[in-house]
Structure formats: structure tokens, C-alpha cells
Amino acid sequence: CSSDLVASRLQVVAAQMSVAWAASLGAILTANVAAHVNVSEGCNCSNGTYDQYWSPTSPGRRVLREEGARRFTVVVMPDTQYMVMDIGYSGAHLYEWISQADWVSDNLDQLNIKAVLHLGDVVDHSQSEAEWVNFFSGWNKIEATKVAWSLPPGNHDLVSMSDPWAANRWDTFNFRTGPAWRRNPFLNDSFPEGHYENTLVLFEAEGIELMILGLELGPSQETLDWASAKLNEFPRRRAIVSTHFVNWGSERGINLVEWAKGHRNIFMIHQGHSCAREWDKVIYNRWNEPIREILTDYQCSGDGFLRYYTFNLDREEVVAYTYSPSLRMYETDENSHFKFPFKAKYDPNQPVPYSGSKRLAGVALTVLLGTVLSHLANLCTL
């Protein structure tokens, strides 16, 4: 069923329903359908060519490239704790971490890498000098690329995991990472002042203004208030929230997801921590717009995978890739290789959140949408 045929059938549906604004809705649905026809293996194969341009060669895997596309990439480094132990625990080794860092440097221009996000659990034992030395043997390579970076702490970075809510819980993390943070030219602010468990990093890519909020594990209400103030200070910057684990502290009334729903510029929440390895789900903010809540943590499989996202601004979409530089191998299941929409142009002022009569209008729109969708299954056979 072609997108042109879908468009014509939707116009018929609109006329049959005799609803003045159904035609407008039809146009929206047509654009959505057109963006998803001919989709296979998480990539739109109707345009572009397959080759190795956007990543190193790897046996049995080809990557889609489009001529003339405006692109940039954000790399996500999941928990490095087992790799920097370098004792083969769970099959993880230091060379895998060094391979990840070298991969970023080697692909900086080819992938147009603009930012690197760590997800916490930098080390496994926060008091181990050797593990911190091993971590920075890789991280210094990333810092040398001069791209924006964010580094929030995880539970293994606590002063003591036996007292995870202690007032001094991030002292070791701040002592170890403080010098690097003070060198970070993309750091806009941190909270509390002089500490680095909560940070705001600003960067630009292909004319798009973005921000990374790195939040401590189990953020306090004071931390969330600070983060809200920063999101409101830069309402036109598209925001990524990077934290070790979203549900940490839920028993204390911390609800990071509900907090995020109140900020329209957040489009992604990224976390690690769990040996579930990976999942990707969609939640919706108060404007009924999608936020991707994503988990990646490959430490327990000991295969040195990382995640990267290529933003295609011409197509207004993001493609996710999962790759192991040490194995030179991609994962291609639906949780490893997928895509989602991304608005290159963003207006934080329209529309306004539903309330009162606007909420009723939203209900009416939902009913209309359901009616239109009921016709979609038969659009190509009318």
C-alpha cells in the first residue's frame, strides 16, 4: 500500500465523516504513514544505499547511508565497572573498554560524533585506585576528542553501598572525576555547587541546540528542582536525561519519570544498571508527546557493546545502533537497532497543555482519531 494511495483514501474517509478538521488530521496521518511504509529491520530502505560508511566494517552487517544527509551521532557508554576491574569477571576485560574509547576517536569525523554519555557505575569498587586508573586510561582518550561528555555516578561509585543515602555519598566520585569536570568546556552548571553528581552539559550539532542533564542516582527533590530550573532556562534546547537507574529511590517517593513528563524539551531518558541488557519504551509527556525511556547495560554479557544514536535531521529521525568495537559486531534485534522520530525544529510554546475545555477538545480529538484509525485496516482495499 503506497503512501499516495493512503493519502487519497484518507481524504475519502475525511469527506465521509463530514468533519471539517478531519482533513487536517488526515494530512498528519498521511505523513506518519508515509514515514513508515517500506520499513524493515529498523531502517527505511526505500531511500539510500547500504554500505559501511557510517561505521567500521563488520562481517555480515551493512549500515544504511543516505547521500547528502545532515547527521550527527551521540554515543552512550554503559556501565564500565567490570571492564575496568580487568580480572575477566563476567567475561569483561580492560581491552574492551580501551577498544570502545579508541572507537570513538577513530570514528569522530566519520560518524560526526558530538557527545558521549556515560551511564554510571564507572568502577566496581569506588575505593580501588587501580580501577580508577583503568577507567581514565580510556576516558582520557574520549576527553582528548574534545566532544561534549556527561558522566553521572552509579551505585558502585558511592562512598559505601552499605549507606547509599549518606550525606557524603558522592565524595569519592567527586574527588576522582572533579579534575576532568573542571576541564570540561561544555559544563554549564553543577549541583550542589562545586560537586559533580548532577551536571548540565550544553552542546550544538548541525545547528541544533541540545543539553544533557546528568543526574545522581536517586535524585533528591532539591536536585530535581535544580534540574527543572535548568530545563526552564533553556526551553528551546532538546534535552537528554542521563542517570544510572530511573527507579532507584522509588521507595522514598522519587519518581523521575513523572518529573520528566512535566518538561517538554526532554525527548530521551537513558539509564544502565540492569543486567536485563537493554530495552526501549515510549512514555508521553503532559503535551502527549513521546519521550524514549531506554536502558542499556552490557556488562554482564562481557562482550564490550556500546550504543550510539545517529540523528538524521533531513529525515527528522534517530537510528539506534548497538556495536562492539572489540568483537566488530552489531546486534540487530528490535531492542538493539531501531529508530524514532526527532523534530529538528522545536517550538516550546505550541501547543499548550490540555486543561478545562482544551482537555475536552483533546478527548474529542482522541475519539476522532480512533474513528479514523478504524478505517486504516481497509484503506488499501476500498
CSV table of C-alpha atoms in Angstrom, one decimal:
chain,number,residue,atom,x,y,z
A,1,CYS,CA,0.0,0.0,0.0
A,2,SER,CA,1.7,3.2,-1.1
A,3,SER,CA,1.7,6.4,0.8
A,4,ASP,CA,-0.1,8.2,-2.1
A,5,LEU,CA,-2.9,5.6,-2.0
A,6,VAL,CA,-3.1,6.0,1.7
A,7,ALA,CA,-3.4,9.8,1.3
A,8,SER,CA,-6.2,9.5,-1.2
A,9,ARG,CA,-8.1,7.0,0.9
A,10,LEU,CA,-7.8,9.2,4.0
A,11,GLN,CA,-9.3,12.1,2.1
A,12,VAL,CA,-12.3,9.9,1.3
A,13,VAL,CA,-12.6,9.0,5.0
A,14,ALA,CA,-12.5,12.7,5.9
A,15,ALA,CA,-15.2,13.5,3.4
A,16,GLN,CA,-17.4,10.6,4.6
A,17,MET,CA,-17.1,11.7,8.2
A,18,SER,CA,-18.1,15.3,7.3
A,19,VAL,CA,-15.7,16.7,9.9
A,20,ALA,CA,-14.1,19.9,9.0
A,21,TRP,CA,-10.8,19.2,10.6
A,22,ALA,CA,-10.6,15.5,9.7
A,23,ALA,CA,-8.8,16.6,6.6
A,24,SER,CA,-6.1,18.2,8.7
A,25,LEU,CA,-5.8,15.0,10.7
A,26,GLY,CA,-5.7,13.0,7.5
A,27,ALA,CA,-2.7,15.0,6.4
A,28,ILE,CA,-1.0,14.3,9.7
A,29,LEU,CA,-1.7,10.6,9.5
A,30,THR,CA,-0.6,10.6,5.9
A,31,ALA,CA,2.8,12.0,6.8
A,32,ASN,CA,3.0,9.4,9.6
A,33,VAL,CA,2.2,6.5,7.3
A,34,ALA,CA,4.5,7.8,4.6
A,35,ALA,CA,7.3,7.8,7.1
A,36,HIS,CA,6.7,4.1,7.9
A,37,VAL,CA,6.0,2.4,4.6
A,38,ASN,CA,8.7,0.1,3.3
A,39,VAL,CA,10.3,-0.3,6.7
A,40,SER,CA,12.3,-3.4,7.6
A,41,GLU,CA,15.0,-4.2,10.2
A,42,GLY,CA,14.5,-0.8,11.9
A,43,CYS,CA,15.6,1.2,8.9
A,44,ASN,CA,13.8,2.8,6.0
A,45,CYS,CA,15.3,1.0,3.0
A,46,SER,CA,13.3,2.8,0.3
A,47,ASN,CA,15.9,5.6,0.1
A,48,GLY,CA,19.7,5.5,0.4
A,49,THR,CA,22.2,2.8,-0.1
A,50,TYR,CA,23.8,0.1,2.1
A,51,ASP,CA,27.5,0.3,2.8
A,52,GLN,CA,29.9,0.7,5.7
A,53,TYR,CA,30.2,4.4,5.6
A,54,TRP,CA,28.8,5.2,9.0
A,55,SER,CA,30.6,2.5,10.9
A,56,PRO,CA,33.6,0.3,10.8
A,57,THR,CA,33.3,-2.8,8.6
A,58,SER,CA,31.9,-5.9,10.4
A,59,PRO,CA,31.1,-9.3,9.0
A,60,GLY,CA,27.5,-9.9,8.0
A,61,ARG,CA,26.3,-6.4,8.7
A,62,ARG,CA,25.7,-3.5,6.4
A,63,VAL,CA,24.6,0.0,7.5
A,64,LEU,CA,22.3,2.4,5.7
A,65,ARG,CA,23.8,5.6,4.4
A,66,GLU,CA,22.0,8.4,2.6
A,67,GLU,CA,23.7,10.9,0.3
A,68,GLY,CA,23.7,14.5,1.5
A,69,ALA,CA,22.0,13.8,4.8
A,70,ARG,CA,22.7,16.1,7.7
A,71,ARG,CA,23.7,13.8,10.5
A,72,PHE,CA,25.4,13.7,13.9
A,73,THR,CA,25.9,11.0,16.5
A,74,VAL,CA,25.6,10.7,20.3
A,75,VAL,CA,27.5,7.7,21.8
A,76,VAL,CA,26.3,6.0,25.1
A,77,MET,CA,28.8,4.2,27.3
A,78,PRO,CA,27.0,1.8,29.6
A,79,ASP,CA,28.5,0.6,32.9
A,80,THR,CA,32.2,0.2,32.6
A,81,GLN,CA,32.7,-1.4,36.1
A,82,TYR,CA,33.5,-5.0,35.1
A,83,MET,CA,35.8,-3.9,32.3
A,84,VAL,CA,38.0,-1.7,34.5
A,85,MET,CA,38.3,-4.4,37.1
A,86,ASP,CA,40.2,-6.3,34.4
A,87,ILE,CA,40.0,-9.7,36.1
A,88,GLY,CA,37.7,-11.4,33.5
A,89,TYR,CA,34.7,-11.1,35.8
A,90,SER,CA,31.6,-11.9,33.8
A,91,GLY,CA,33.8,-12.2,30.7
A,92,ALA,CA,34.7,-8.5,30.8
A,93,HIS,CA,38.3,-7.2,30.2
A,94,LEU,CA,40.0,-3.8,30.1
A,95,TYR,CA,40.9,-4.1,26.4
A,96,GLU,CA,37.2,-3.9,25.7
A,97,TRP,CA,36.9,-0.6,27.4
A,98,ILE,CA,40.0,0.7,25.6
A,99,SER,CA,38.5,-0.5,22.3
A,100,GLN,CA,35.4,1.5,23.0
A,101,ALA,CA,37.4,4.6,23.7
A,102,ASP,CA,39.6,4.1,20.6
A,103,TRP,CA,36.4,3.5,18.5
A,104,VAL,CA,35.1,7.0,19.5
A,105,SER,CA,38.3,8.6,18.5
A,106,ASP,CA,38.6,6.6,15.2
A,107,ASN,CA,35.0,7.4,14.2
A,108,LEU,CA,34.8,11.0,15.4
A,109,ASP,CA,34.6,12.5,11.9
A,110,GLN,CA,33.1,9.6,10.0
A,111,LEU,CA,30.1,9.5,12.4
A,112,ASN,CA,30.2,13.2,13.2
A,113,ILE,CA,30.2,12.3,16.9
A,114,LYS,CA,29.2,15.3,19.0
A,115,ALA,CA,28.7,13.9,22.5
A,116,VAL,CA,29.5,10.9,24.7
A,117,LEU,CA,27.2,9.9,27.6
A,118,HIS,CA,28.3,7.5,30.4
A,119,LEU,CA,25.6,5.9,32.4
A,120,GLY,CA,27.3,5.5,35.8
A,121,ASP,CA,28.9,2.6,37.6
A,122,VAL,CA,32.2,4.0,36.4
A,123,VAL,CA,34.1,1.5,38.6
A,124,ASP,CA,33.0,-1.6,40.6
A,125,HIS,CA,34.8,-0.6,43.8
A,126,SER,CA,34.9,3.1,44.4
A,127,GLN,CA,37.9,2.8,46.8
A,128,SER,CA,40.1,0.9,44.2
A,129,GLU,CA,42.9,3.1,42.9
A,130,ALA,CA,43.6,0.6,40.1
A,131,GLU,CA,40.0,0.6,38.8
A,132,TRP,CA,40.0,4.4,38.6
A,133,VAL,CA,43.4,4.4,36.8
A,134,ASN,CA,42.0,1.8,34.3
A,135,PHE,CA,38.9,3.9,33.7
A,136,PHE,CA,40.8,7.1,33.0
A,137,SER,CA,43.1,5.2,30.6
A,138,GLY,CA,40.1,5.0,28.4
A,139,TRP,CA,38.2,8.1,29.4
A,140,ASN,CA,41.2,10.4,28.8
A,141,LYS,CA,41.1,9.3,25.1
A,142,ILE,CA,37.4,10.4,24.9
A,143,GLU,CA,38.2,13.7,26.6
A,144,ALA,CA,41.0,14.2,24.1
A,145,THR,CA,38.5,14.2,21.2
A,146,LYS,CA,37.1,17.5,22.6
A,147,VAL,CA,33.5,16.4,22.2
A,148,ALA,CA,30.8,17.1,24.8
A,149,TRP,CA,30.6,14.5,27.5
A,150,SER,CA,28.5,13.6,30.6
A,151,LEU,CA,29.4,11.3,33.5
A,152,PRO,CA,26.8,10.7,36.2
A,153,PRO,CA,27.5,8.3,39.1
A,154,GLY,CA,26.1,4.9,39.8
A,155,ASN,CA,25.6,2.8,42.9
A,156,HIS,CA,29.1,1.3,42.6
A,157,ASP,CA,30.5,4.8,42.6
A,158,LEU,CA,29.1,5.5,46.1
A,159,VAL,CA,31.5,6.0,49.0
A,160,SER,CA,29.8,3.0,50.5
A,161,MET,CA,27.0,0.9,49.1
A,162,SER,CA,26.0,-0.1,52.6
A,163,ASP,CA,24.9,3.5,53.2
A,164,PRO,CA,23.6,4.7,49.8
A,165,TRP,CA,21.8,7.8,51.2
A,166,ALA,CA,24.7,9.2,53.3
A,167,ALA,CA,25.3,12.9,53.1
A,168,ASN,CA,28.8,12.3,51.8
A,169,ARG,CA,27.8,9.5,49.4
A,170,TRP,CA,29.4,11.1,46.3
A,171,ASP,CA,32.6,12.4,47.9
A,172,THR,CA,34.8,9.7,46.3
A,173,PHE,CA,33.2,10.2,42.9
A,174,ASN,CA,33.7,14.0,43.1
A,175,PHE,CA,37.3,13.5,44.2
A,176,ARG,CA,38.1,11.2,41.3
A,177,THR,CA,36.2,12.9,38.5
A,178,GLY,CA,36.4,16.5,39.7
A,179,PRO,CA,39.6,17.4,37.7
A,180,ALA,CA,38.1,16.1,34.5
A,181,TRP,CA,34.9,18.0,35.1
A,182,ARG,CA,36.7,21.2,35.8
A,183,ARG,CA,38.4,20.8,32.3
A,184,ASN,CA,35.1,20.2,30.6
A,185,PRO,CA,34.3,23.3,28.4
A,186,PHE,CA,30.8,22.1,27.8
A,187,LEU,CA,29.8,22.1,31.5
A,188,ASN,CA,27.3,24.8,32.1
A,189,ASP,CA,26.4,24.1,35.8
A,190,SER,CA,26.5,21.5,38.5
A,191,PHE,CA,24.6,20.9,41.7
A,192,PRO,CA,25.4,21.3,44.6
A,193,GLU,CA,27.9,24.0,43.7
A,194,GLY,CA,31.4,22.5,43.5
A,195,HIS,CA,30.1,19.0,43.2
A,196,TYR,CA,29.6,16.9,40.0
A,197,GLU,CA,26.9,14.3,40.8
A,198,ASN,CA,24.4,16.5,39.0
A,199,THR,CA,25.6,18.3,35.9
A,200,LEU,CA,24.3,20.3,32.9
A,201,VAL,CA,26.2,19.9,29.6
A,202,LEU,CA,25.3,22.1,26.6
A,203,PHE,CA,26.3,21.4,23.1
A,204,GLU,CA,25.3,22.1,19.5
A,205,ALA,CA,25.2,19.8,16.5
A,206,GLU,CA,24.3,20.7,12.9
A,207,GLY,CA,22.6,23.9,14.1
A,208,ILE,CA,20.5,22.0,16.8
A,209,GLU,CA,20.9,23.1,20.4
A,210,LEU,CA,20.9,20.2,22.9
A,211,MET,CA,21.6,19.6,26.6
A,212,ILE,CA,22.5,16.6,28.7
A,213,LEU,CA,21.3,16.6,32.3
A,214,GLY,CA,23.4,14.0,34.2
A,215,LEU,CA,21.5,13.2,37.4
A,216,GLU,CA,22.7,11.4,40.5
A,217,LEU,CA,21.2,8.0,41.4
A,218,GLY,CA,18.0,8.6,43.4
A,219,PRO,CA,17.9,12.4,43.0
A,220,SER,CA,16.6,14.5,45.9
A,221,GLN,CA,13.7,16.9,45.4
A,222,GLU,CA,16.3,19.7,45.6
A,223,THR,CA,18.2,18.1,42.7
A,224,LEU,CA,15.0,17.8,40.6
A,225,ASP,CA,14.2,21.5,41.4
A,226,TRP,CA,17.6,22.5,40.2
A,227,ALA,CA,17.2,20.4,37.0
A,228,SER,CA,13.7,21.9,36.4
A,229,ALA,CA,15.2,25.4,36.7
A,230,LYS,CA,17.8,24.5,34.1
A,231,LEU,CA,15.3,23.0,31.7
A,232,ASN,CA,13.2,26.1,32.0
A,233,GLU,CA,16.3,28.3,31.5
A,234,PHE,CA,16.9,26.7,28.1
A,235,PRO,CA,13.4,25.8,26.8
A,236,ARG,CA,14.5,25.5,23.2
A,237,ARG,CA,17.3,23.0,23.8
A,238,ARG,CA,16.3,19.4,23.2
A,239,ALA,CA,17.2,17.5,26.4
A,240,ILE,CA,18.6,14.1,27.2
A,241,VAL,CA,18.4,12.9,30.9
A,242,SER,CA,21.2,10.6,31.7
A,243,THR,CA,21.1,8.7,35.0
A,244,HIS,CA,22.2,5.3,36.3
A,245,PHE,CA,18.7,3.9,37.1
A,246,VAL,CA,15.4,5.6,36.9
A,247,ASN,CA,13.6,3.5,39.6
A,248,TRP,CA,16.3,3.9,42.3
A,249,GLY,CA,14.8,5.6,45.3
A,250,SER,CA,11.1,4.9,44.3
A,251,GLU,CA,10.6,3.6,47.9
A,252,ARG,CA,11.5,7.1,49.1
A,253,GLY,CA,8.9,8.8,46.8
A,254,ILE,CA,11.3,9.6,44.0
A,255,ASN,CA,9.6,9.4,40.6
A,256,LEU,CA,11.9,10.6,37.9
A,257,VAL,CA,9.7,9.6,35.1
A,258,GLU,CA,6.7,11.6,36.3
A,259,TRP,CA,9.0,14.6,36.9
A,260,ALA,CA,10.3,14.3,33.3
A,261,LYS,CA,6.8,14.3,31.9
A,262,GLY,CA,6.4,17.9,33.1
A,263,HIS,CA,9.3,19.2,30.9
A,264,ARG,CA,8.5,19.4,27.2
A,265,ASN,CA,12.1,19.7,26.0
A,266,ILE,CA,13.1,16.2,27.3
A,267,PHE,CA,13.0,13.7,24.5
A,268,MET,CA,15.1,10.9,26.0
A,269,ILE,CA,15.8,9.3,29.4
A,270,HIS,CA,18.8,7.0,29.3
A,271,GLN,CA,19.9,4.6,32.1
A,272,GLY,CA,22.1,1.5,32.7
A,273,HIS,CA,22.5,-0.6,35.9
A,274,SER,CA,20.4,-3.7,35.0
A,275,CYS,CA,21.7,-6.9,33.5
A,276,ALA,CA,18.4,-7.1,31.5
A,277,ARG,CA,20.9,-5.6,29.0
A,278,GLU,CA,18.6,-3.4,27.0
A,279,TRP,CA,15.1,-2.2,26.4
A,280,ASP,CA,13.3,0.7,24.8
A,281,LYS,CA,9.9,2.0,25.6
A,282,VAL,CA,7.8,5.2,24.9
A,283,ILE,CA,6.2,7.3,27.5
A,284,TYR,CA,4.3,10.5,26.9
A,285,ASN,CA,4.7,13.9,28.5
A,286,ARG,CA,1.8,16.2,29.5
A,287,TRP,CA,1.7,17.5,25.9
A,288,ASN,CA,1.1,14.0,24.7
A,289,GLU,CA,4.5,14.0,23.0
A,290,PRO,CA,6.8,10.9,23.2
A,291,ILE,CA,9.8,10.5,25.4
A,292,ARG,CA,12.1,7.5,24.8
A,293,GLU,CA,13.0,5.7,28.1
A,294,ILE,CA,15.9,3.5,27.2
A,295,LEU,CA,18.1,1.1,29.2
A,296,THR,CA,21.4,-0.3,28.0
A,297,ASP,CA,23.8,-2.3,30.2
A,298,TYR,CA,26.0,-4.9,28.6
A,299,GLN,CA,28.4,-5.5,31.5
A,300,CYS,CA,27.0,-8.9,32.4
A,301,SER,CA,27.5,-10.4,29.0
A,302,GLY,CA,31.2,-9.4,28.8
A,303,ASP,CA,31.2,-8.5,25.1
A,304,GLY,CA,32.1,-4.8,25.1
A,305,PHE,CA,28.9,-3.5,23.4
A,306,LEU,CA,28.1,0.2,23.4
A,307,ARG,CA,25.1,2.1,22.0
A,308,TYR,CA,25.1,5.0,19.5
A,309,TYR,CA,22.4,7.2,18.0
A,310,THR,CA,22.7,8.8,14.6
A,311,PHE,CA,20.4,11.8,14.3
A,312,ASN,CA,19.3,12.3,10.7
A,313,LEU,CA,18.0,15.9,10.5
A,314,ASP,CA,16.8,15.7,6.9
A,315,ARG,CA,14.5,12.8,7.7
A,316,GLU,CA,13.8,14.0,11.3
A,317,GLU,CA,14.6,10.6,12.8
A,318,VAL,CA,17.1,8.9,15.1
A,319,VAL,CA,18.5,5.5,14.4
A,320,ALA,CA,19.9,3.4,17.3
A,321,TYR,CA,22.9,1.1,16.8
A,322,THR,CA,24.4,-1.4,19.2
A,323,TYR,CA,28.0,-2.3,18.4
A,324,SER,CA,31.0,-4.0,20.0
A,325,PRO,CA,34.3,-2.5,18.9
A,326,SER,CA,36.3,-5.4,20.3
A,327,LEU,CA,34.1,-8.0,18.5
A,328,ARG,CA,33.5,-5.8,15.5
A,329,MET,CA,29.9,-6.9,15.6
A,330,TYR,CA,26.4,-5.3,15.6
A,331,GLU,CA,23.3,-6.5,17.4
A,332,THR,CA,20.3,-6.2,15.2
A,333,ASP,CA,17.2,-7.3,17.3
A,334,GLU,CA,14.4,-4.8,17.8
A,335,ASN,CA,15.8,-3.6,21.1
A,336,SER,CA,19.3,-3.1,19.7
A,337,HIS,CA,18.6,-1.5,16.3
A,338,PHE,CA,15.6,0.8,15.9
A,339,LYS,CA,14.5,4.3,15.0
A,340,PHE,CA,12.3,7.0,16.3
A,341,PRO,CA,11.1,10.5,15.2
A,342,PHE,CA,13.1,13.6,16.2
A,343,LYS,CA,11.9,17.2,15.4
A,344,ALA,CA,14.8,19.2,14.2
A,345,LYS,CA,12.8,22.4,14.6
A,346,TYR,CA,11.3,22.8,18.0
A,347,ASP,CA,8.8,25.4,19.3
A,348,PRO,CA,8.2,25.0,23.1
A,349,ASN,CA,5.3,27.4,23.0
A,350,GLN,CA,2.8,25.4,20.9
A,351,PRO,CA,0.5,23.7,21.7
A,352,VAL,CA,-0.2,24.4,25.4
A,353,PRO,CA,-1.0,21.6,27.8
A,354,TYR,CA,-4.6,20.4,27.9
A,355,SER,CA,-6.8,21.8,30.7
A,356,GLY,CA,-10.5,22.5,31.1
A,357,SER,CA,-12.2,22.9,27.7
A,358,LYS,CA,-8.9,22.1,26.0
A,359,ARG,CA,-8.9,18.7,27.7
A,360,LEU,CA,-12.4,18.1,26.3
A,361,ALA,CA,-11.2,19.1,22.9
A,362,GLY,CA,-8.4,16.6,23.4
A,363,VAL,CA,-10.9,13.8,24.2
A,364,ALA,CA,-12.8,14.7,21.1
A,365,LEU,CA,-9.7,14.5,19.0
A,366,THR,CA,-8.9,11.1,20.5
A,367,VAL,CA,-12.4,9.8,19.6
A,368,LEU,CA,-11.9,11.2,16.0
A,369,LEU,CA,-8.5,9.6,15.8
A,370,GLY,CA,-9.9,6.2,16.9
A,371,THR,CA,-12.6,6.5,14.2
A,372,VAL,CA,-10.1,7.3,11.5
A,373,LEU,CA,-7.8,4.5,12.6
A,374,SER,CA,-10.6,2.1,12.4
A,375,HIS,CA,-10.6,2.7,8.7
A,376,LEU,CA,-6.9,2.2,8.2
A,377,ALA,CA,-7.0,-1.5,8.0
A,378,ASN,CA,-9.2,-1.3,4.9
A,379,LEU,CA,-7.6,1.7,3.2
A,380,CYS,CA,-5.9,-0.3,0.6
A,381,THR,CA,-8.9,-2.4,-0.3
A,382,LEU,CA,-11.6,0.3,-0.6
